[in-house]
Coordinates of C-alpha atoms and ligand atoms in Angstrom, one line a residue:
X1 CA 0.1 0.3 -0.1
X2 CA 2.9 2.3 0.9
X3 CA 4.5 1.9 -2.2
X4 CA 1.2 2.4 -4.7
X5 CA 1.1 5.8 -2.5
X6 CA 4.5 6.5 -3.6
X7 CA 3.8 5.1 -6.9
X8 CA 0.8 7.7 -7.8
X9 CA 2.7 10.6 -5.7
X10 CA 5.5 10.2 -8.1
X11 CA 3.6 9.1 -11.4
X12 CA 2.4 13.0 -10.6
X13 CA 5.4 14.8 -9.8
X14 CA 7.6 13.0 -12.8
X15 CA 6.3 12.1 -16.2
X16 CA 9.0 9.5 -17.2
X17 CA 8.3 6.5 -19.7
X18 CA 7.0 3.0 -17.7
X19 CA 10.1 1.4 -17.6
X20 CA 12.2 3.9 -16.4
X21 CA 9.4 4.8 -13.7
X22 CA 9.1 1.5 -12.9
X23 CA 12.9 1.2 -12.3
X24 CA 13.2 4.3 -10.5
X25 CA 10.3 2.9 -7.9
X26 CA 12.3 -0.5 -7.7
X27 CA 15.2 1.3 -6.8
X28 CA 13.5 3.6 -4.3
X29 CA 11.8 0.8 -1.9
X30 CA 15.4 -0.6 -2.3
X31 CA 17.0 1.9 -0.9
X32 CA 14.6 1.5 2.2
X33 CA 15.3 -2.4 2.4
X34 CA 19.1 -1.5 1.7
X35 CA 19.1 0.7 4.8
X36 CA 17.3 -2.0 7.0
X37 CA 19.0 -5.1 5.8
X38 CA 22.6 -3.4 6.2
X39 CA 23.2 -3.8 2.1
X40 CA 25.0 -0.4 2.8
X41 CA 28.7 -0.3 3.3
X42 CA 31.2 2.4 4.7
X43 CA 34.6 2.9 3.1
X44 CA 37.2 5.3 4.6
X45 CA 39.5 7.4 2.8
X46 CA 42.7 8.7 5.0
X47 CA 42.8 12.8 5.6
X48 CA 46.8 12.8 5.5
X49 CA 48.4 15.8 7.6
X50 CA 51.1 17.5 5.3
X51 CA 53.7 17.9 7.5
X52 CA 53.8 14.5 9.0
X53 CA 52.7 12.5 6.5
X54 CA 50.5 10.6 8.9
X55 CA 46.6 10.0 8.5
X56 CA 44.8 12.6 11.1
X57 CA 41.3 11.7 10.4
X58 CA 39.0 9.4 8.2
X59 CA 36.3 10.7 5.8
X60 CA 33.1 8.2 5.9
X61 CA 31.9 7.6 2.2
X62 CA 28.7 5.2 1.6
X63 CA 28.3 2.9 -0.7
X64 CA 25.4 0.3 -1.8
X65 CA 26.4 -3.2 -1.9
X66 CA 23.2 -4.2 -4.1
X67 CA 22.3 -7.9 -4.5
X68 CA 21.9 -7.6 -8.2
X69 CA 23.7 -4.2 -9.2
X70 CA 26.8 -4.6 -7.3
X71 CA 28.5 -1.7 -5.8
X72 CA 26.6 1.4 -6.0
X73 CA 28.4 4.6 -6.0
X74 CA 26.5 7.6 -3.6
X75 CA 26.3 9.8 -6.6
X76 CA 23.6 7.4 -7.8
X77 CA 21.4 7.1 -4.7
X78 CA 22.0 10.5 -2.3
X79 CA 20.3 12.6 -4.2
X80 CA 17.0 10.0 -4.5
X81 CA 17.4 9.9 -0.8
X82 CA 17.0 13.5 -0.6
X83 CA 13.6 13.5 -2.9
X84 CA 12.1 10.8 -0.5
X85 CA 13.1 11.7 2.6
X86 CA 15.2 8.5 3.5
X87 CA 18.3 10.7 3.7
X88 CA 17.9 11.0 7.3
X89 CA 17.8 7.1 8.0
X90 CA 20.4 6.7 5.7
X91 CA 22.7 9.5 7.9
X92 CA 21.6 8.0 11.4
X93 CA 23.0 4.6 9.8
X94 CA 25.9 6.3 8.4
X95 CA 27.1 7.6 11.8
X96 CA 25.8 4.8 13.8
X97 CA 28.3 2.6 11.4
X98 CA 31.1 5.3 11.5
X99 CA 31.0 5.0 15.5
X100 CA 30.8 1.3 15.3
X101 CA 33.9 1.6 13.2
X102 CA 35.8 3.8 15.3
X103 CA 35.7 1.5 18.3
X104 CA 36.8 -1.3 16.3
X105 CA 39.8 0.9 15.0
X106 CA 40.6 2.1 18.3
X107 CA 40.8 -1.7 19.8
X108 CA 43.4 -2.0 17.1
X109 CA 45.4 0.9 18.5
X110 CA 44.0 3.6 16.1
X111 CA 42.7 6.6 17.5
X112 CA 41.3 8.8 14.4
X113 CA 38.2 11.1 14.3
X114 CA 35.9 10.2 11.2
X115 CA 34.2 13.1 9.6
X116 CA 30.7 12.1 8.0
X117 CA 29.2 13.9 4.7
X118 CA 25.7 15.7 5.6
X119 CA 23.3 16.6 2.8
X120 CA 22.3 20.1 2.7
X121 CA 18.2 19.1 2.9
X122 CA 18.7 18.0 6.6
X123 CA 21.2 21.3 7.4
X124 CA 17.9 23.1 6.1
X125 CA 15.4 21.0 8.1
X126 CA 14.3 22.5 11.4
X127 CA 14.3 19.3 13.1
X128 CA 17.6 18.0 12.0
X129 CA 20.1 19.1 14.7
X130 CA 17.7 17.5 17.8
X131 CA 17.8 14.1 16.1
X132 CA 21.3 14.2 15.2
X133 CA 22.6 15.6 18.3
X134 CA 20.3 12.9 20.5
X135 CA 22.3 10.1 18.2
X136 CA 25.5 11.5 19.5
X137 CA 25.0 12.0 23.1
X138 CA 23.8 8.3 23.0
X139 CA 27.2 6.8 21.8
X140 CA 29.7 9.7 21.9
X141 CA 31.6 9.2 19.1
X142 CA 34.6 11.5 17.9
X143 CA 32.7 12.5 14.4
X144 CA 32.9 15.6 12.5
X145 CA 30.5 16.6 9.9
X146 CA 31.3 17.8 6.4
X147 CA 28.5 20.0 4.5
X148 CA 28.5 22.0 1.2
X149 CA 27.8 25.3 0.5
X150 CA 24.6 24.3 -1.2
X151 CA 23.0 23.7 2.3
X152 CA 23.1 27.5 2.9
X153 CA 21.2 28.9 -0.4
X154 CA 17.3 27.7 0.7
X155 CA 17.2 29.3 4.0
X156 CA 20.5 30.3 5.4
X157 CA 19.1 32.3 8.7
X158 CA 18.1 28.7 9.6
X159 CA 20.8 26.4 8.1
X160 CA 23.4 28.9 10.0
X161 CA 21.1 28.5 13.4
X162 CA 21.5 24.5 12.9
X163 CA 25.1 24.8 12.1
X164 CA 25.5 26.3 15.6
X165 CA 23.2 24.3 17.2
X166 CA 25.7 21.4 15.6
X167 CA 29.2 23.3 16.6
X168 CA 28.1 24.4 19.8
X169 CA 27.3 20.5 20.7
X170 CA 31.3 20.2 20.0
X171 CA 30.4 18.8 16.7
X172 CA 33.5 19.8 14.5
X173 CA 32.0 21.3 11.2
X174 CA 33.9 21.1 7.7
X175 CA 33.1 23.0 4.4
X176 CA 33.1 20.4 1.8
X177 CA 34.1 21.0 -2.4
X178 CA 34.9 24.7 -1.2
X179 CA 34.7 27.1 -4.7
X180 CA 32.4 24.4 -6.5
X181 CA 29.4 26.3 -5.8
X182 CA 27.7 29.2 -4.4
X183 CA 30.6 30.8 -2.6
X184 CA 29.9 33.9 -0.3
X185 CA 32.8 35.4 1.6
X186 CA 30.1 37.3 4.1
X187 CA 28.5 33.5 5.2
X188 CA 31.6 32.0 5.3
X189 CA 33.5 34.3 7.9
X190 CA 29.8 33.9 10.0
X191 CA 29.6 29.9 9.7
X192 CA 31.0 27.7 12.9
X193 CA 33.5 25.7 11.0
X194 CA 36.8 24.9 11.4
X195 CA 38.0 23.1 8.1
X196 CA 37.8 24.2 4.6
X197 CA 37.8 21.4 1.9
X198 CA 39.1 22.9 -1.8
X199 CA 37.0 21.2 -4.4
X200 CA 39.0 18.7 -6.4
X201 CA 38.4 20.1 -9.6
X202 CA 41.0 22.8 -8.4
X203 CA 43.3 20.3 -7.2
X204 CA 43.4 18.0 -10.2
X205 CA 44.3 21.0 -12.4
X206 CA 47.1 21.9 -10.1
X207 CA 49.6 20.0 -11.6
X208 CA 48.9 21.2 -15.5
X209 CA 47.0 24.4 -14.5
X210 CA 48.2 28.4 -14.9
X211 CA 45.9 30.3 -12.7
X212 CA 44.7 27.4 -10.4
X213 CA 47.6 27.3 -8.2
X214 CA 46.9 31.1 -7.5
X215 CA 43.4 30.4 -6.7
X216 CA 44.4 27.3 -4.3
X217 CA 47.1 29.2 -2.9
X218 CA 44.4 32.5 -2.3
X219 CA 42.2 30.3 -0.7
X220 CA 44.3 28.4 2.1
X221 CA 45.3 31.7 2.9
X222 CA 41.6 33.1 2.9
X223 CA 41.1 30.0 5.2
X224 CA 43.8 30.7 7.5
X225 CA 42.8 34.0 8.0
X226 CA 39.6 32.8 9.1
X227 CA 41.4 30.3 11.3
X228 CA 40.4 27.5 9.5
X229 CA 42.3 24.3 8.4
X230 CA 42.8 23.4 5.0
X231 CA 42.0 20.0 3.2
X232 CA 42.7 19.5 -0.6
X233 CA 40.8 16.6 -1.5
X234 CA 41.2 15.1 -5.1
X235 CA 44.8 15.0 -4.8
X236 CA 45.7 12.5 -7.5
X237 CA 49.6 13.6 -8.4
X238 CA 52.8 13.8 -6.9
X239 CA 53.0 17.1 -8.7
X240 CA 49.6 18.2 -6.8
X241 CA 51.1 16.9 -3.9
X242 CA 54.3 18.6 -3.5
X243 CA 52.9 22.3 -4.7
X244 CA 50.1 21.7 -1.9
X245 CA 53.1 21.2 0.6
X246 CA 54.8 24.3 -0.3
X247 CA 51.6 25.9 -0.4
X248 CA 51.0 25.3 3.3
X249 CA 47.8 23.4 2.9
X250 CA 47.2 21.7 5.9
X251 CA 45.7 18.1 5.3
X252 CA 45.8 16.2 1.7
X253 CA 43.5 13.4 0.3
X254 CA 43.3 11.8 -2.7
X255 CA 43.9 8.8 -4.9
X256 CA 47.9 9.5 -4.8
X257 CA 47.7 9.1 -1.2
X258 CA 44.8 6.2 -0.8
X259 CA 41.4 5.6 -2.3
X260 CA 38.6 5.2 0.1
X261 CA 39.3 2.1 1.6
X262 CA 36.9 -0.7 3.0
X263 CA 37.4 -1.3 6.5
X264 CA 39.9 -4.4 6.4
X265 CA 42.1 -2.6 4.0
X266 CA 42.0 0.6 6.0
X267 CA 43.2 -1.4 8.9
X268 CA 46.2 -2.7 6.7
X269 CA 46.8 0.8 5.5
X270 CA 47.1 2.0 9.0
X271 CA 49.4 -0.7 10.0
X272 CA 51.7 -0.2 7.2
X273 CA 51.6 3.3 8.2
X274 CA 52.4 2.9 11.6
X275 CA 55.4 0.7 10.8
X276 CA 56.8 3.5 8.8
X277 CA 56.3 5.9 11.7
X278 CA 59.6 7.1 11.0
X279 CA 60.0 7.9 7.3
X280 CA 58.0 11.7 6.2
X281 CA 56.7 12.2 3.0
X282 CA 59.3 12.2 0.5
X283 CA 58.1 15.0 -2.0
X284 CA 58.7 18.0 -0.2
X285 CA 62.1 18.4 0.3
X286 CA 62.5 17.4 -3.6
X287 CA 60.9 20.4 -4.1
X288 CA 62.4 23.1 -1.8
Ligands
C2E301 P1 32.8 14.1 -1.4 O1 32.5 14.2 0.3 O2 33.2 15.7 -2.0 O3 34.1 12.8 -1.5 C1 34.6 12.9 -2.6 C2 34.4 12.1 -3.5 O4 35.6 11.9 -4.5 C3 34.7 10.6 -3.3 O5 33.8 10.1 -4.1 C4 36.0 10.0 -3.5 O6 35.9 8.9 -3.7 C5 36.3 10.8 -4.4 N1 37.8 11.1 -4.7 C6 38.9 10.9 -3.5 N2 40.3 11.4 -3.8 C7 39.7 11.3 -5.4 C8 40.6 11.6 -6.5 O7 42.0 12.0 -6.1 N3 40.9 11.9 -7.6 C9 38.9 11.7 -7.9 N4 38.8 11.9 -9.1 N5 38.4 11.3 -7.0 C10 38.4 11.4 -5.7 P2 32.2 9.1 -3.6 O8 32.9 8.0 -2.5 O9 32.1 8.6 -5.0 O10 31.4 10.0 -3.0 C11 30.6 11.3 -3.5 C12 29.8 12.1 -3.0 O11 28.8 11.4 -2.2 C13 30.5 12.7 -2.0 O12 31.7 13.7 -2.1 C14 29.2 12.9 -0.8 O13 28.9 14.3 -1.5 C15 28.6 12.2 -1.3 N6 28.6 11.1 -0.1 C16 29.1 10.1 0.1 N7 29.1 9.5 1.5 C17 28.0 10.2 1.8 C18 26.9 9.9 2.8 O14 27.4 9.0 3.4 N8 26.0 10.9 3.0 C19 25.7 12.1 2.2 N9 24.8 12.9 2.2 N10 26.9 12.2 1.1 C20 27.6 11.2 0.9
MG302 MG1 33.1 15.0 1.7
MG303 MG1 34.3 17.0 -1.3
MG304 MG1 31.8 16.2 -4.0

């Protein structure tokens, strides 16, 4: 009956052809089942401190391990979850799982903060902070939130209020994909944010580009002036890594350093990192 209701609603809202519509509906019901039955999984991508070359934190990235379609990337279902409202349940699942994995890592001797991506739809939702904060106080993990600038567009005052509530509860906030969307310096200054992540589009062009080094350099300076730490995402070449180190970028994330890893491979990665504890990152002195 519930599926039928959704069927009607969507049929009215979206004039699609029968088969696209049917597959969309199957996908949607499947997502609710996926959340209930643990078909989702988290992969973790290290955030590496530029000075030491050591993992300083992890970013949790969700995947849907679909019984017939295989591993589905988040870009294919997060938007849908936002439309249907399933995003709240999904995010709760992500936070719970991240906290559980953080506990498992701690038992293995790895004490690391974990950052989760929070949809702008939730930041704009008046009930958002309450639900999440209750979850947090109940379980007490060392979890930070990454939010994109788009969270601020629909209702900036409401979003700001929610972000302040979250920050007041001691949850670290990062701006994700900075520079890719609507960036207002006026807002940036007001936001209770301690980390700025430069969008990978600027970083991937670093190795070849002409103007981008200037953009990245000035963004790093801006963030530092606002007393924020800067993370570069999409560091996928040794050239980009070397440049970012010289520019004073605080943290680095990207395929050149590590892809997002399933839990077991993350553990292997962290073990080999502690085994090589004395070896610093090799690139910066070569460039200097
Ligand atoms: P994001 O938070 O900006 O995450 C970075 C994305 O870039 C990830 O894709 C990551 O695998 C990819 N990436 C990392 N390093 C490199 C690199 O060197 N080169 C390139 N080309 N790509 C790199 P992924 O895992 O497919 O996630 C895509 C987006 O989906 C995320 O972007 C985030 O916005 C969203 N997402 C992922 N997990 C969640 C979640 O649990 N909740 C919500 N609301 N959104 C999520
Ligand atoms: Mg992110
Ligand atoms: Mg990002
Ligand atoms: Mg992104």
